[in-house]
mmCIF file of C-alpha atoms in Angstrom:
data_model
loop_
_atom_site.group_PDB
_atom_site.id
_atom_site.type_symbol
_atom_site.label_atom_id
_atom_site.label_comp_id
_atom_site.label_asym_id
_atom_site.label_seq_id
_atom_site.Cartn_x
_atom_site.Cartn_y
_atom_site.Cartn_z
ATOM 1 C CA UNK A 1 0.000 0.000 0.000
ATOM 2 C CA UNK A 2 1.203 3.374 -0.779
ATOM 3 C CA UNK A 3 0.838 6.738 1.115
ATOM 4 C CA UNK A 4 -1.902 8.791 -0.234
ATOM 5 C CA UNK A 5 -1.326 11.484 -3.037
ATOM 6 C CA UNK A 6 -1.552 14.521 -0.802
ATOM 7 C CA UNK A 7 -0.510 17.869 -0.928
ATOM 8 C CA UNK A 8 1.071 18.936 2.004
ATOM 9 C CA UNK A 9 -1.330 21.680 2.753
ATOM 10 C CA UNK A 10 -4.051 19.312 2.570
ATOM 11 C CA UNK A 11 -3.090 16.577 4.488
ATOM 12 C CA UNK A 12 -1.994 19.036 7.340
ATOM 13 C CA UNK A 13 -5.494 20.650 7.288
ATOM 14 C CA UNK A 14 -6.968 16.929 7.057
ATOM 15 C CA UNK A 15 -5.227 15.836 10.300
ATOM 16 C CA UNK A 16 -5.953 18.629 11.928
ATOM 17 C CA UNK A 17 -10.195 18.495 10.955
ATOM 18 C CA UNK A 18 -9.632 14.150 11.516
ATOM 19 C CA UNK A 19 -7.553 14.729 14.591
ATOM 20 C CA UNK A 20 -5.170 12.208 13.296
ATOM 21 C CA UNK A 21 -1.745 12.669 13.376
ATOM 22 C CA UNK A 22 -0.175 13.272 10.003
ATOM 23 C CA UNK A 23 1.882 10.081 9.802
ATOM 24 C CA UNK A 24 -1.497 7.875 10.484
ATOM 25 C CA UNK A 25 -3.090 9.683 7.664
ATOM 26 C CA UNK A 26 -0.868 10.038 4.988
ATOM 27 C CA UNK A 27 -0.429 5.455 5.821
ATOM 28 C CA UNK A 28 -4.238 5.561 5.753
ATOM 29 C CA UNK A 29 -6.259 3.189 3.513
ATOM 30 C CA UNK A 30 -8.412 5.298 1.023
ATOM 31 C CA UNK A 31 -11.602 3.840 1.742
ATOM 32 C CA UNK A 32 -11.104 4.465 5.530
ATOM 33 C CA UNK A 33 -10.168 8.166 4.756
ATOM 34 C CA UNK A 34 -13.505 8.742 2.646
ATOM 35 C CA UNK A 35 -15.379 6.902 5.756
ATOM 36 C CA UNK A 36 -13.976 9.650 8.087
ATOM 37 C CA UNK A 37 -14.775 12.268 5.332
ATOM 38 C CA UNK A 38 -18.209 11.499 5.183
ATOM 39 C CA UNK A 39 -18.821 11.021 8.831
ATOM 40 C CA UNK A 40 -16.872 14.543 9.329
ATOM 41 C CA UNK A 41 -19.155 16.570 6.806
ATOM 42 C CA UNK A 42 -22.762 14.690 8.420
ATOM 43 C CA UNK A 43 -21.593 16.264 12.069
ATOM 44 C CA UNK A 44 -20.753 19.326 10.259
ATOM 45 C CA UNK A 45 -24.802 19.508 8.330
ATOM 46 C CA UNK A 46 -26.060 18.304 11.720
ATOM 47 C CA UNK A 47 -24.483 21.037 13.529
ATOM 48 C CA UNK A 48 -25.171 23.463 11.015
ATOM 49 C CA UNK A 49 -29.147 22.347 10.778
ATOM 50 C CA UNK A 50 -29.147 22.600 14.113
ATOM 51 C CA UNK A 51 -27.878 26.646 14.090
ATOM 52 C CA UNK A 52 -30.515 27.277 11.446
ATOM 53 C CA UNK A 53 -33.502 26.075 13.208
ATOM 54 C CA UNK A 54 -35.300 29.181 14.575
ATOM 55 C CA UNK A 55 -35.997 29.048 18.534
ATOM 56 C CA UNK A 56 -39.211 27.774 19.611
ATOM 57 C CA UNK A 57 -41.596 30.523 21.033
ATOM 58 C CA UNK A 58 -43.708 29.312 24.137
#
């Protein structure tokens, strides 16, 4: 297996938003990587649904 085909800016900015060190990501298989990926951008839509839901009025 081969590292992945990164540029450096954007596996620095992918361990950081992972919180993975760089090493463990750049060794990372590519279908684990997407996994993360996709589970990163659903808590970022949840959290972001969440801010655009208007406050209930009682």
């Amino acid at each position: 297996m081969k590292p992945l085909q990164l540029s450096a800016e954007t596996a620095v900015e992918l361990s950081k938003r992972l919180n993975v060190p760089l090493e463990q990501l750049m060794h990372m298989p590519r279908h684990i990587l997407i996994q993360k990926l996709v589970e990163l951008e659903s808590e970022q839509s949840d959290a972001a649904s969440k801010d655009d839901t208007p406050p209930s009025t009682d």
